[in-house]
């Protein structure tokens, strides 16, 4: 018997494997063409971003020298100390102004979210994001620089930047607070806490990391802004003299814009160095934010 | 109750600043609106007049003799750059979103998304620098002459191909600035589609690409429209990058896609210096009128996008209830 079995095993054809039907040629070509073009689109965008990073960092490294950080701009040469200082003063000044008001607005629209005032603020915050930055700068010029007579100054520049970053801080604060579970609020209220205690002692600490990340992102936006500052902060080759009004101040993005169109190599070096510094900060902030939000997600 | 009132008052700074901007622009540019009339929008002639002569009085306001403010070329330039940017950004953005959402595995997707979305974080002036240093020489010396030679028969593609500053360059740079918005919105929407749809369509015998192209993408049409309108809003107001690559044309309508142009936002920056020389102040007020037009345009776009997305939300909620 076993003998016959053996023979059977050797001679019989293996059971037929059902063949997966292939898609008709036309549909296969459609698919292949589709994946190829979408891949090309992604490659184009990635290449553009890498191209920008490559230009900024390769040329920027070549342009950075110790003198960039230690000397002020002289004509079309020298260093960028004045611009670095100015960018810090303007950006942090803007944050100091925008954080309290922006966070207050964010807290309000998160915690009292269904009232008409909250809805109005939320709507206008979204509209304010859409107002072109040059419009903010222009209004800053006409009101503060011209009408109030502050001239080009830190105050006018920082206030213009602050108006730009208000809606960012507002909406990130709102989003961060919305991540805090409602149970936490109910538990606190049940223990007899008042509204202010629930917000300041419970919700804000729980949302702190996300809010700080949002503020950091707003800072990166401020550092990269040019248009709102052109006619409010002006430009200066000298270090800031500490006056809030009546004295212009330099900043990095202005150096990029103005020095690249000068015909001198030394000016181009300044523009590349400034671009390097701005992009390095933007990149660091966004990497940090990505890491924070990744941890959140996991 | 008291706490809430105080918080509401402090929070009011945000809406107040927006209202202040719009109100102020309107009030400040009112004399210009009255002086310029409807010509402002349809006339193609921006002329500060003779700034050294004595001002003359026209219709009750003092202006420099010969002053005439018409911004048709700016409106055309703004709309055309936005259109070109959209024509590039839309297919590229949709394609990249599809590939990111459907074909790139987890960890890599995170980093490629990061790279693409980083485009949105690059400051406008750095885009301008890149355009000025890298894009313009390449386009002006290689791609544009090639395009005008090969596609010269297509309307607006014929030469002269110019120096590289102009409409197509501005549109290209702008498209990179607005594309992350399209990619991010669409990719998130695609990833969060219920897997049941995908499985059902696959079971019916569709290829993976057909699932995406014929079912998932059409179902996200409104999301795409909303994101696109927001992207248009951003493109309209972009200043520095356009300023650095557009060629800043004055009183000039482009005759082909390589021609220099200027946009409303870029024009405000490039003209404020000379407008300040006008002793009557009408030039600065006319620039304020441009800023007002630009703000109103962005407001309009913004509301349009919200409307589309609101309809989307309502229909989505409706779908889950049924």
Coordinates of C-alpha atoms in Angstrom, one line a residue, chain A residues 27-266:
Chain A
X27 CA -5.3 50.1 -15.6
X28 CA -1.8 49.0 -14.7
X29 CA -0.3 51.8 -16.7
X30 CA -2.7 54.3 -15.1
X31 CA -1.5 53.1 -11.6
X32 CA 2.1 53.2 -12.5
X33 CA 1.8 56.6 -14.0
X34 CA -0.1 57.8 -11.0
X35 CA 2.4 56.6 -8.4
X36 CA 5.3 58.0 -10.5
X37 CA 3.8 61.4 -10.9
X38 CA 2.8 61.7 -7.2
X39 CA 6.3 60.5 -6.2
X40 CA 7.8 63.1 -8.5
X41 CA 5.7 65.8 -6.9
X42 CA 6.9 64.8 -3.5
X43 CA 10.5 64.6 -4.7
X44 CA 10.2 68.1 -6.2
X45 CA 9.0 69.6 -2.9
X46 CA 11.6 67.7 -0.8
X47 CA 14.3 68.8 -3.3
X48 CA 13.2 72.4 -3.1
X49 CA 13.4 72.4 0.7
X50 CA 16.8 70.6 0.7
X51 CA 17.9 73.1 -1.9
X52 CA 17.0 76.0 0.3
X53 CA 18.7 74.5 3.3
X54 CA 21.7 73.7 1.2
X55 CA 22.1 77.2 -0.1
X56 CA 21.5 78.8 3.3
X57 CA 23.8 76.5 5.3
X58 CA 26.6 76.0 2.8
X59 CA 26.9 79.6 1.9
X60 CA 26.1 80.7 5.4
X61 CA 28.9 78.6 7.0
X62 CA 31.4 80.1 4.5
X63 CA 30.2 83.6 5.4
X64 CA 30.3 83.2 9.2
X65 CA 33.4 84.4 10.9
X66 CA 34.0 85.4 14.5
X67 CA 33.7 89.0 13.6
X68 CA 30.1 88.4 12.5
X69 CA 29.2 88.1 16.2
X70 CA 31.6 90.7 17.6
X71 CA 31.5 93.7 15.4
X72 CA 28.8 96.0 14.1
X73 CA 27.9 96.6 10.4
X74 CA 30.2 99.1 8.7
X75 CA 28.7 100.3 5.4
X76 CA 28.5 97.1 3.4
X77 CA 31.0 95.1 5.5
X78 CA 31.8 94.4 9.1
X79 CA 29.7 92.1 11.3
X80 CA 26.1 91.6 12.3
X81 CA 26.2 92.2 16.1
X82 CA 23.8 95.1 15.8
X83 CA 21.4 93.1 13.7
X84 CA 21.6 90.0 16.0
X85 CA 20.9 92.2 19.0
X86 CA 18.1 94.0 17.3
X87 CA 16.4 90.8 16.2
X88 CA 16.5 89.6 19.8
X89 CA 15.2 92.9 21.2
X90 CA 12.4 93.1 18.7
X91 CA 11.4 89.5 18.9
X92 CA 11.4 89.2 22.7
X93 CA 9.8 92.6 23.0
X94 CA 7.0 91.4 20.7
X95 CA 6.7 88.2 22.8
X96 CA 6.5 90.2 26.0
X97 CA 3.6 92.2 24.6
X98 CA 1.8 89.4 22.7
X99 CA 2.1 86.5 25.3
X100 CA -0.2 88.0 28.0
X101 CA -2.8 89.2 25.6
X102 CA -2.6 86.3 23.3
X103 CA -2.8 83.8 26.1
X104 CA -5.7 85.6 27.8
X105 CA -7.6 85.4 24.5
X106 CA -6.7 81.7 24.1
X107 CA -7.7 80.9 27.6
X108 CA -11.0 82.8 27.2
X109 CA -12.0 81.1 23.9
X110 CA -11.0 77.7 25.3
X111 CA -12.7 77.9 28.7
X112 CA -15.8 80.0 27.8
X113 CA -15.9 78.7 24.3
X114 CA -19.6 79.0 23.5
X115 CA -20.3 82.6 24.3
X116 CA -20.7 85.2 21.6
X117 CA -17.5 87.0 22.7
X118 CA -15.5 83.8 22.5
X119 CA -16.8 83.1 19.0
X120 CA -16.1 86.7 17.9
X121 CA -12.5 86.5 19.2
X122 CA -12.0 83.1 17.5
X123 CA -13.3 84.4 14.2
X124 CA -11.2 87.6 14.3
X125 CA -8.1 85.7 15.3
X126 CA -8.4 83.7 12.2
X127 CA -9.0 86.8 10.1
X128 CA -6.0 88.5 11.7
X129 CA -3.8 85.6 10.7
X130 CA -4.9 86.4 7.1
X131 CA -4.0 90.1 7.2
X132 CA -0.9 90.5 5.1
X133 CA 2.2 91.3 7.1
X134 CA 3.0 94.4 5.1
X135 CA -0.4 95.8 5.9
X136 CA 0.4 95.5 9.6
X137 CA 3.8 97.1 9.0
X138 CA 2.2 99.9 7.0
X139 CA -0.4 100.7 9.7
X140 CA 2.4 100.6 12.2
X141 CA 4.3 103.2 10.1
X142 CA 1.4 105.6 9.7
X143 CA 0.2 105.4 13.3
X144 CA 3.3 105.0 15.5
X145 CA 6.2 106.2 13.4
X146 CA 4.4 109.1 11.7
X147 CA 1.4 110.1 13.7
X148 CA 2.6 109.5 17.2
X149 CA 6.0 110.7 16.1
X150 CA 8.0 107.8 17.5
X151 CA 10.1 107.6 14.3
X152 CA 11.7 104.3 13.4
X153 CA 12.0 102.6 16.8
X154 CA 12.0 99.4 18.8
X155 CA 8.6 100.2 20.2
X156 CA 7.0 100.6 16.8
X157 CA 8.7 97.4 15.5
X158 CA 7.9 95.3 18.5
X159 CA 4.3 96.3 18.6
X160 CA 3.8 95.5 14.9
X161 CA 5.4 92.1 15.4
X162 CA 3.3 91.6 18.5
X163 CA 0.1 92.2 16.6
X164 CA 1.3 89.6 14.0
X165 CA 1.9 86.9 16.7
X166 CA -1.2 87.5 18.8
X167 CA -3.4 85.1 16.8
X168 CA -0.8 82.4 16.7
X169 CA -0.4 82.5 20.5
X170 CA -4.1 82.7 21.0
X171 CA -4.9 79.6 18.8
X172 CA -2.1 77.4 20.2
X173 CA -3.1 78.3 23.7
X174 CA -6.7 77.3 22.9
X175 CA -5.6 74.1 21.2
X176 CA -3.3 73.2 24.2
X177 CA -6.1 73.8 26.7
X178 CA -8.5 71.7 24.7
X179 CA -6.2 68.7 25.1
X180 CA -6.6 68.9 28.9
X181 CA -9.4 66.4 29.8
X182 CA -12.6 67.9 31.0
X183 CA -12.6 65.4 34.0
X184 CA -9.7 67.4 35.4
X185 CA -11.8 70.6 35.4
X186 CA -14.8 68.9 36.9
X187 CA -12.7 67.3 39.6
X188 CA -11.2 70.6 40.6
X189 CA -14.6 72.4 40.6
X190 CA -16.0 69.5 42.7
X191 CA -13.2 70.2 45.3
X192 CA -14.4 73.8 45.5
X193 CA -12.0 75.5 43.3
X194 CA -13.0 78.8 41.6
X195 CA -12.8 79.5 37.9
X196 CA -9.5 81.3 38.2
X197 CA -8.0 78.5 40.3
X198 CA -9.1 75.8 37.8
X199 CA -7.5 77.7 35.0
X200 CA -4.3 78.8 36.6
X201 CA -3.6 75.9 39.0
X202 CA -5.0 73.0 36.9
X203 CA -5.4 73.6 33.2
X204 CA -2.5 75.9 32.5
X205 CA 0.1 73.6 34.2
X206 CA -1.3 70.6 32.3
X207 CA -1.1 72.4 29.0
X208 CA 2.2 74.3 29.7
X209 CA 4.4 72.3 27.5
X210 CA 2.2 72.7 24.4
X211 CA 1.7 76.4 25.1
X212 CA 5.4 77.0 25.4
X213 CA 6.0 75.1 22.1
X214 CA 3.4 77.4 20.5
X215 CA 5.1 80.5 21.9
X216 CA 8.5 79.2 20.6
X217 CA 6.9 78.8 17.1
X218 CA 5.6 82.3 17.3
X219 CA 9.1 83.5 18.2
X220 CA 10.4 81.7 15.1
X221 CA 7.9 83.5 13.0
X222 CA 8.8 86.9 14.5
X223 CA 12.5 86.3 13.9
X224 CA 11.8 85.6 10.2
X225 CA 9.5 88.6 9.6
X226 CA 10.6 91.4 7.5
X227 CA 7.7 93.3 6.0
X228 CA 6.2 94.5 9.3
X229 CA 9.6 95.9 10.4
X230 CA 10.8 97.7 7.2
X231 CA 8.9 100.9 8.0
X232 CA 8.6 100.6 11.8
X233 CA 12.0 99.5 13.1
X234 CA 14.1 101.0 10.2
X235 CA 17.7 100.0 10.3
X236 CA 20.8 101.0 12.2
X237 CA 24.5 100.2 11.9
X238 CA 24.9 100.7 15.6
X239 CA 24.0 98.8 18.7
X240 CA 20.6 99.6 20.3
X241 CA 20.9 102.6 22.6
X242 CA 18.2 101.4 24.9
X243 CA 15.6 104.0 23.8
X244 CA 12.2 102.6 23.1
X245 CA 11.3 105.4 20.6
X246 CA 13.2 107.8 18.3
X247 CA 16.0 105.5 17.5
X248 CA 16.0 102.9 14.7
X249 CA 17.3 99.4 15.2
X250 CA 18.9 96.8 12.9
X251 CA 17.6 93.2 12.5
X252 CA 18.7 90.1 10.6
X253 CA 16.1 89.8 7.9
X254 CA 16.7 93.4 6.8
X255 CA 20.4 92.5 6.3
X256 CA 19.3 89.6 4.1
X257 CA 17.1 91.7 2.0
X258 CA 19.2 94.7 1.5
X259 CA 22.8 93.3 1.4
X260 CA 22.1 90.7 -1.2
X261 CA 21.3 93.4 -3.8
X262 CA 24.5 95.3 -3.1
X263 CA 27.2 94.8 -5.7
X264 CA 29.9 93.9 -3.1
X265 CA 31.1 90.5 -2.0
X266 CA 31.4 91.6 1.6

